[in-house]
Amino acid sequence: MKSCNKSISELRRDLVSGTWVAFATGRKFRPNAHDATPHVSDNLDDPKDCPFCKENIDRQKQEKDLLIYMDKKGDWSLRVFPNKFPIFCSETKDPARREMGPFEVMNGVGYHEILVTVDHRKNFPDLSVPKIVEVFDAYQDRYLALMNRKNIKYISIFKNYGKSAGASIVHPHNQIVAMPVIDPDVARSLHGSAKYFQAHKECVHCTMMEWERESGERIVFENEEFSVVCPFVSRVSFEIRIYPKRHLSYFERITAEQKIKLSEAVKFALGKVKHNLDDPDYNMFLHTAPCDGQAYDHYHWHLEIFPKTSIWAGLELSTGMEVCSVLPEEAAKILRK
Ligand SMILES: [Zn+2]
Ligand SMILES: [Zn+2]
Ligand SMILES: [Zn+2]
């Protein structure tokens, strides 16, 4: 990718916490990179100026599509292409893990892709179930395409909705980031579920969900394959998790039938977020087993939705302890309405 040259990213590891931080300097040129105003409305709200709208994207054609789904009329309905402002870059081939003084540093080898659905105004709650299934088809297609590439250890797929959630472009889009390290947040939760499994011979997520289903208090939605819940220990107000009911570790193995059921669950959950919470910004992301060649059968994949109803402040930043102003029992009641 052309734009990679000027924006090769570097990973630096914190000496105390072990956390990797990606320095992707080319990203400061992306739209609204330094504008912290938490409102969606800006000039990119107009489809005429939108880089992801059909006419503009067809005209640009500078990026090769990695995936394109066509509708019956011969128009594209979904496409995946490389991010113009990548956090990880496929042009750098060698991670070249090295020391700098007491620090560990490596090149940001990887892939960063954008998944765009055609309609400028239609987000998950407004799309039909078959159109949401297409999005999860694309998640799976790209996951399978990237998971065995050299140096790739983890693939993160997420959606930012609204400026305060980090979306610099209004047009509905998802991002797929394949990275050469397992990020510390994921590592912590993998470690936690492995430890629980060793101690109890049972999946921690299955145990939690079984208890949630028995109580029903925090369940927002259920179908044959998925449960939508406001977790007992929510980290933010109105946090939502979507779990497969069966113990499944690897998202990329999802079946066609499960994708339909997942799409129903996502449509329901995000529809409630939009209508019952006054359309807040949010982040939605996939947590699944890494693709670094190890076995993670103790893990249980899921989607998480974090509505932006408050901003991290001093206590969170200084201690990592989050303060949640709404009980999940109350949140689930409001979302179920
Ligand atoms: Zn658009
Ligand atoms: Zn499980
Ligand atoms: Zn998670």
Coordinates of C-alpha atoms and ligand atoms in Angstrom, one line a residue:
M1 CA 0.0 0.0 0.0
K2 CA 1.3 3.4 -1.0
S3 CA 0.5 5.3 2.1
C4 CA 2.4 2.8 4.3
N5 CA 5.7 4.3 3.3
K6 CA 5.2 7.5 5.2
S7 CA 3.5 5.8 8.2
I8 CA 5.4 2.7 9.2
S9 CA 4.3 1.9 12.7
E10 CA 6.4 1.0 15.6
L11 CA 5.5 -1.0 18.7
R12 CA 7.1 -0.1 22.0
R13 CA 6.7 -2.2 25.1
D14 CA 6.1 -0.6 28.5
L15 CA 8.9 -1.8 30.8
V16 CA 6.7 -2.0 33.9
S17 CA 3.3 -3.3 32.6
G18 CA 4.5 -5.2 29.6
T19 CA 1.8 -3.4 27.5
W20 CA 2.6 -2.8 23.8
V21 CA 1.8 0.7 22.4
A22 CA 1.5 1.2 18.6
F23 CA 3.0 4.4 17.3
A24 CA 1.3 4.9 13.9
T25 CA 2.4 8.4 13.0
G26 CA 0.7 8.5 9.6
R27 CA -2.7 8.4 11.3
K28 CA -2.5 12.1 12.3
F29 CA -3.4 13.0 8.8
R30 CA -6.7 11.1 8.9
P31 CA -9.9 13.1 9.0
N32 CA -10.6 14.8 12.3
A33 CA -7.6 13.1 14.0
H34 CA -7.1 15.9 16.6
D35 CA -10.7 17.1 16.8
A36 CA -12.0 16.0 20.2
T37 CA -15.5 17.4 19.9
P38 CA -17.8 14.5 20.7
H39 CA -20.5 15.1 18.0
V40 CA -21.1 13.1 14.9
S41 CA -22.3 16.0 12.9
D42 CA -19.5 17.4 10.6
N43 CA -18.9 17.9 6.9
L44 CA -18.4 14.2 6.4
D45 CA -22.0 13.7 7.4
D46 CA -22.9 14.7 3.9
P47 CA -22.8 11.7 1.5
K48 CA -21.5 14.0 -1.2
D49 CA -18.2 14.4 0.7
C50 CA -18.1 10.9 2.1
P51 CA -15.1 8.9 1.0
F52 CA -17.0 5.6 1.6
C53 CA -20.1 6.5 -0.4
K54 CA -20.6 4.6 -3.6
E55 CA -19.8 7.4 -6.2
N56 CA -16.7 8.6 -4.4
I57 CA -15.3 5.1 -3.6
D58 CA -15.9 4.1 -7.3
R59 CA -14.2 7.2 -8.5
Q60 CA -11.1 6.9 -6.3
K61 CA -10.4 3.3 -7.0
Q62 CA -6.9 3.8 -5.8
E63 CA -7.2 0.9 -3.2
K64 CA -7.6 -2.6 -4.4
D65 CA -10.6 -4.4 -2.9
L66 CA -9.7 -7.4 -0.7
L67 CA -13.3 -8.5 -0.8
I68 CA -16.4 -7.3 -2.6
Y69 CA -20.0 -8.6 -2.3
M70 CA -22.4 -7.8 -5.1
D71 CA -26.2 -7.6 -4.9
K72 CA -28.6 -9.0 -7.5
K73 CA -28.6 -5.8 -9.5
G74 CA -24.8 -5.9 -10.0
D75 CA -24.0 -3.1 -7.5
W76 CA -21.6 -3.7 -4.6
S77 CA -23.3 -4.1 -1.2
L78 CA -20.1 -4.6 0.9
R79 CA -16.4 -4.2 0.3
V80 CA -13.2 -4.6 2.3
F81 CA -10.1 -2.6 1.3
P82 CA -6.8 -1.6 3.1
N83 CA -7.1 1.3 5.5
K84 CA -5.4 4.4 4.1
F85 CA -4.2 5.2 7.6
P86 CA -3.1 1.8 8.9
I87 CA -2.1 1.1 12.5
F88 CA -0.3 -2.0 11.2
C89 CA 1.2 -2.2 7.8
S90 CA 1.7 -5.1 5.5
E91 CA 4.6 -3.4 3.6
T92 CA 7.0 -3.9 6.5
K93 CA 7.7 -7.6 6.3
D94 CA 10.0 -8.1 9.2
P95 CA 8.9 -7.4 12.8
A96 CA 12.6 -7.0 13.7
R97 CA 12.0 -7.3 17.5
R98 CA 14.9 -5.5 19.1
E99 CA 16.2 -3.7 22.1
M100 CA 16.5 0.0 22.6
G101 CA 18.2 0.8 25.8
P102 CA 16.1 -1.2 28.4
F103 CA 13.1 -1.3 26.1
E104 CA 11.7 -3.8 23.6
V105 CA 10.7 -2.4 20.2
M106 CA 9.3 -4.0 17.0
N107 CA 7.9 -2.9 13.7
G108 CA 4.2 -2.8 13.4
V109 CA 3.9 -5.6 10.9
G110 CA 0.3 -6.6 10.1
Y111 CA -2.8 -5.7 8.3
H112 CA -5.5 -3.0 8.8
E113 CA -8.6 -3.2 6.7
I114 CA -11.9 -1.3 6.4
L115 CA -15.2 -3.1 5.8
V116 CA -17.8 -0.8 4.4
T117 CA -21.5 -1.5 3.8
V118 CA -23.1 0.5 1.0
D119 CA -25.7 2.6 2.7
H120 CA -24.4 5.8 4.2
R121 CA -27.3 6.0 6.8
K122 CA -27.8 2.3 7.7
N123 CA -26.1 1.0 10.7
F124 CA -26.7 -2.4 12.3
P125 CA -30.2 -1.6 13.8
D126 CA -31.4 -0.4 10.4
L127 CA -30.0 -3.2 8.3
S128 CA -32.0 -6.3 7.5
V129 CA -30.8 -9.6 9.1
P130 CA -29.5 -10.9 5.7
K131 CA -27.4 -7.7 5.3
I132 CA -26.0 -8.1 8.8
V133 CA -25.2 -11.7 8.0
E134 CA -23.1 -10.4 5.1
V135 CA -21.1 -8.3 7.5
F136 CA -20.3 -11.4 9.6
D137 CA -19.6 -13.4 6.4
A138 CA -17.0 -10.7 5.7
Y139 CA -15.6 -10.9 9.2
Q140 CA -15.2 -14.6 8.8
D141 CA -13.8 -14.4 5.2
R142 CA -11.1 -11.9 6.2
Y143 CA -10.3 -13.6 9.5
L144 CA -9.7 -16.9 7.6
A145 CA -7.6 -15.0 5.0
L146 CA -5.4 -13.3 7.5
M147 CA -5.1 -15.8 10.4
N148 CA -2.3 -18.0 8.8
R149 CA -0.2 -15.1 7.5
K150 CA 3.3 -14.9 8.7
N151 CA 3.8 -13.0 12.0
I152 CA 0.0 -12.6 12.7
K153 CA -0.9 -13.6 16.3
Y154 CA -4.2 -11.8 16.9
I155 CA -7.0 -10.4 14.8
S156 CA -9.2 -7.7 16.2
I157 CA -12.4 -6.8 14.5
F158 CA -14.4 -3.8 15.8
K159 CA -16.8 -1.1 14.9
N160 CA -16.6 2.5 16.2
Y161 CA -19.9 4.4 16.0
G162 CA -19.8 8.1 16.5
K163 CA -16.9 10.6 16.9
S164 CA -16.5 10.1 20.7
A165 CA -16.1 6.3 20.0
G166 CA -13.3 7.1 17.5
A167 CA -15.1 7.0 14.2
S168 CA -13.5 9.7 12.0
I169 CA -15.9 8.9 9.2
V170 CA -19.7 8.8 9.6
H171 CA -20.3 6.2 6.9
P172 CA -21.0 2.7 8.6
H173 CA -17.8 0.8 8.6
N174 CA -16.0 -1.9 10.6
Q175 CA -12.2 -2.4 11.0
I176 CA -10.1 -5.5 10.9
V177 CA -6.7 -5.3 12.4
A178 CA -4.2 -8.2 12.2
M179 CA -1.3 -7.8 14.6
P180 CA 2.0 -9.4 15.5
V181 CA 1.4 -9.4 19.3
I182 CA -1.5 -10.5 21.6
D183 CA -2.6 -7.3 23.2
P184 CA -2.4 -7.2 27.0
D185 CA -6.1 -6.9 27.6
V186 CA -6.8 -10.1 25.6
A187 CA -3.8 -11.8 27.2
R188 CA -5.2 -11.0 30.7
S189 CA -8.6 -12.5 29.8
L190 CA -7.0 -15.5 28.2
H191 CA -4.9 -16.1 31.2
G192 CA -8.0 -15.7 33.5
S193 CA -10.1 -18.1 31.6
A194 CA -7.2 -20.7 31.4
K195 CA -6.7 -20.4 35.2
Y196 CA -10.4 -20.9 35.9
F197 CA -10.6 -23.8 33.5
Q198 CA -7.6 -25.5 35.3
A199 CA -9.2 -25.0 38.7
H200 CA -12.8 -25.9 37.9
K201 CA -12.6 -28.0 34.7
E202 CA -15.2 -25.7 33.3
C203 CA -15.3 -22.7 31.0
V204 CA -15.6 -19.5 33.0
H205 CA -17.8 -17.9 30.4
C206 CA -20.2 -20.9 30.3
T207 CA -20.4 -20.8 34.1
M208 CA -21.2 -17.1 34.1
M209 CA -23.8 -17.4 31.3
E210 CA -25.5 -20.4 32.9
W211 CA -25.9 -18.4 36.1
E212 CA -27.2 -15.4 34.1
R213 CA -29.7 -17.5 32.2
E214 CA -31.0 -19.0 35.5
S215 CA -31.4 -15.6 37.1
G216 CA -32.6 -13.9 33.9
E217 CA -32.2 -10.5 35.6
R218 CA -29.5 -9.2 33.3
I219 CA -30.5 -11.0 30.1
V220 CA -31.5 -8.6 27.3
F221 CA -32.3 -11.1 24.5
E222 CA -32.0 -14.8 23.7
N223 CA -32.4 -17.0 20.8
E224 CA -31.4 -20.7 20.1
E225 CA -27.7 -19.9 19.7
F226 CA -27.0 -16.6 21.5
S227 CA -27.5 -14.8 24.8
V228 CA -27.3 -11.0 25.1
V229 CA -26.5 -9.9 28.6
C230 CA -25.5 -6.9 30.7
P231 CA -22.7 -8.6 32.6
F232 CA -22.9 -8.8 36.4
V233 CA -19.6 -7.0 36.6
S234 CA -20.1 -4.4 33.8
R235 CA -17.2 -2.1 33.3
V236 CA -19.3 0.7 31.8
S237 CA -23.0 1.6 32.1
F238 CA -25.0 -0.4 29.6
E239 CA -22.2 -2.7 28.7
I240 CA -23.5 -5.6 26.6
R241 CA -22.0 -8.9 25.8
I242 CA -23.2 -11.4 23.2
Y243 CA -22.2 -15.0 23.8
P244 CA -22.7 -18.1 21.8
K245 CA -24.7 -20.5 24.1
R246 CA -22.5 -23.4 23.1
H247 CA -19.0 -23.4 24.2
L248 CA -17.2 -22.1 21.1
S249 CA -13.6 -20.8 21.2
Y250 CA -12.9 -19.8 17.7
F251 CA -15.1 -17.2 15.9
E252 CA -13.8 -18.2 12.5
R253 CA -15.5 -21.5 12.8
I254 CA -19.0 -20.0 13.0
T255 CA -21.6 -21.7 10.9
A256 CA -24.1 -20.2 8.4
E257 CA -27.0 -20.9 10.8
Q258 CA -25.1 -19.3 13.7
K259 CA -24.4 -16.2 11.7
I260 CA -28.1 -15.7 11.2
K261 CA -28.8 -16.1 14.9
L262 CA -25.9 -13.8 15.7
S263 CA -27.2 -11.1 13.3
E264 CA -30.6 -11.3 15.0
A265 CA -29.0 -10.8 18.4
V266 CA -26.8 -7.9 17.2
K267 CA -29.7 -6.2 15.5
F268 CA -31.8 -6.5 18.7
A269 CA -29.1 -5.3 21.0
L270 CA -27.9 -2.3 19.0
G271 CA -31.5 -1.4 18.1
K272 CA -32.3 -1.2 21.9
V273 CA -29.1 0.9 22.4
K274 CA -30.2 3.3 19.7
H275 CA -33.8 3.7 20.6
N276 CA -33.8 3.2 24.4
L277 CA -30.6 5.1 25.2
D278 CA -31.0 8.0 22.7
D279 CA -28.5 6.8 20.1
P280 CA -25.2 7.1 22.0
D281 CA -21.8 6.6 20.3
Y282 CA -20.4 3.1 21.0
N283 CA -17.6 0.6 20.3
M284 CA -18.4 -3.0 19.4
F285 CA -15.7 -5.5 19.2
L286 CA -15.0 -9.2 18.9
H287 CA -13.0 -11.2 21.4
T288 CA -11.9 -14.5 20.1
A289 CA -9.0 -17.0 20.6
P290 CA -5.7 -15.8 19.1
C291 CA -4.4 -17.3 15.9
D292 CA -0.8 -17.8 17.1
G293 CA -0.9 -21.6 16.7
Q294 CA -1.6 -22.3 20.4
A295 CA -4.7 -24.1 21.6
Y296 CA -7.3 -22.0 23.3
D297 CA -10.1 -24.5 23.9
H298 CA -10.8 -23.0 27.3
Y299 CA -11.7 -19.6 25.7
H300 CA -15.3 -18.7 24.7
W301 CA -15.6 -16.1 21.9
H302 CA -18.1 -13.2 22.3
L303 CA -18.9 -9.7 21.1
E304 CA -18.8 -6.7 23.5
I305 CA -20.7 -3.4 23.1
F306 CA -19.5 -0.4 25.1
P307 CA -21.9 2.6 24.8
K308 CA -20.1 5.9 25.4
T309 CA -22.2 7.2 28.2
S310 CA -19.3 8.6 30.3
I311 CA -15.6 9.4 29.8
W312 CA -12.7 7.8 31.7
A313 CA -11.5 10.1 34.4
G314 CA -8.7 10.2 37.0
L315 CA -9.6 7.1 39.0
E316 CA -9.9 4.9 36.0
L317 CA -6.7 6.1 34.5
S318 CA -4.8 6.0 37.8
T319 CA -6.0 2.7 39.2
G320 CA -7.7 0.9 36.4
M321 CA -10.8 0.7 38.5
E322 CA -13.9 1.7 36.6
V323 CA -16.8 3.5 38.1
C324 CA -20.2 2.5 36.7
S325 CA -23.2 4.6 37.4
V326 CA -25.9 2.2 36.3
L327 CA -26.3 -1.3 37.8
P328 CA -26.4 -4.0 35.0
E329 CA -29.8 -5.2 36.4
E330 CA -31.2 -1.7 35.8
A331 CA -29.5 -1.5 32.4
A332 CA -30.9 -4.8 31.2
K333 CA -34.4 -3.7 32.3
I334 CA -34.1 -0.5 30.3
L335 CA -32.7 -2.2 27.2
R336 CA -35.3 -5.0 27.2
K337 CA -38.2 -2.4 27.1
Ligands
ZN1 ZN -21.0 7.5 2.9
ZN2 ZN -17.6 -21.7 27.3
ZN3 ZN -14.2 -9.9 26.1

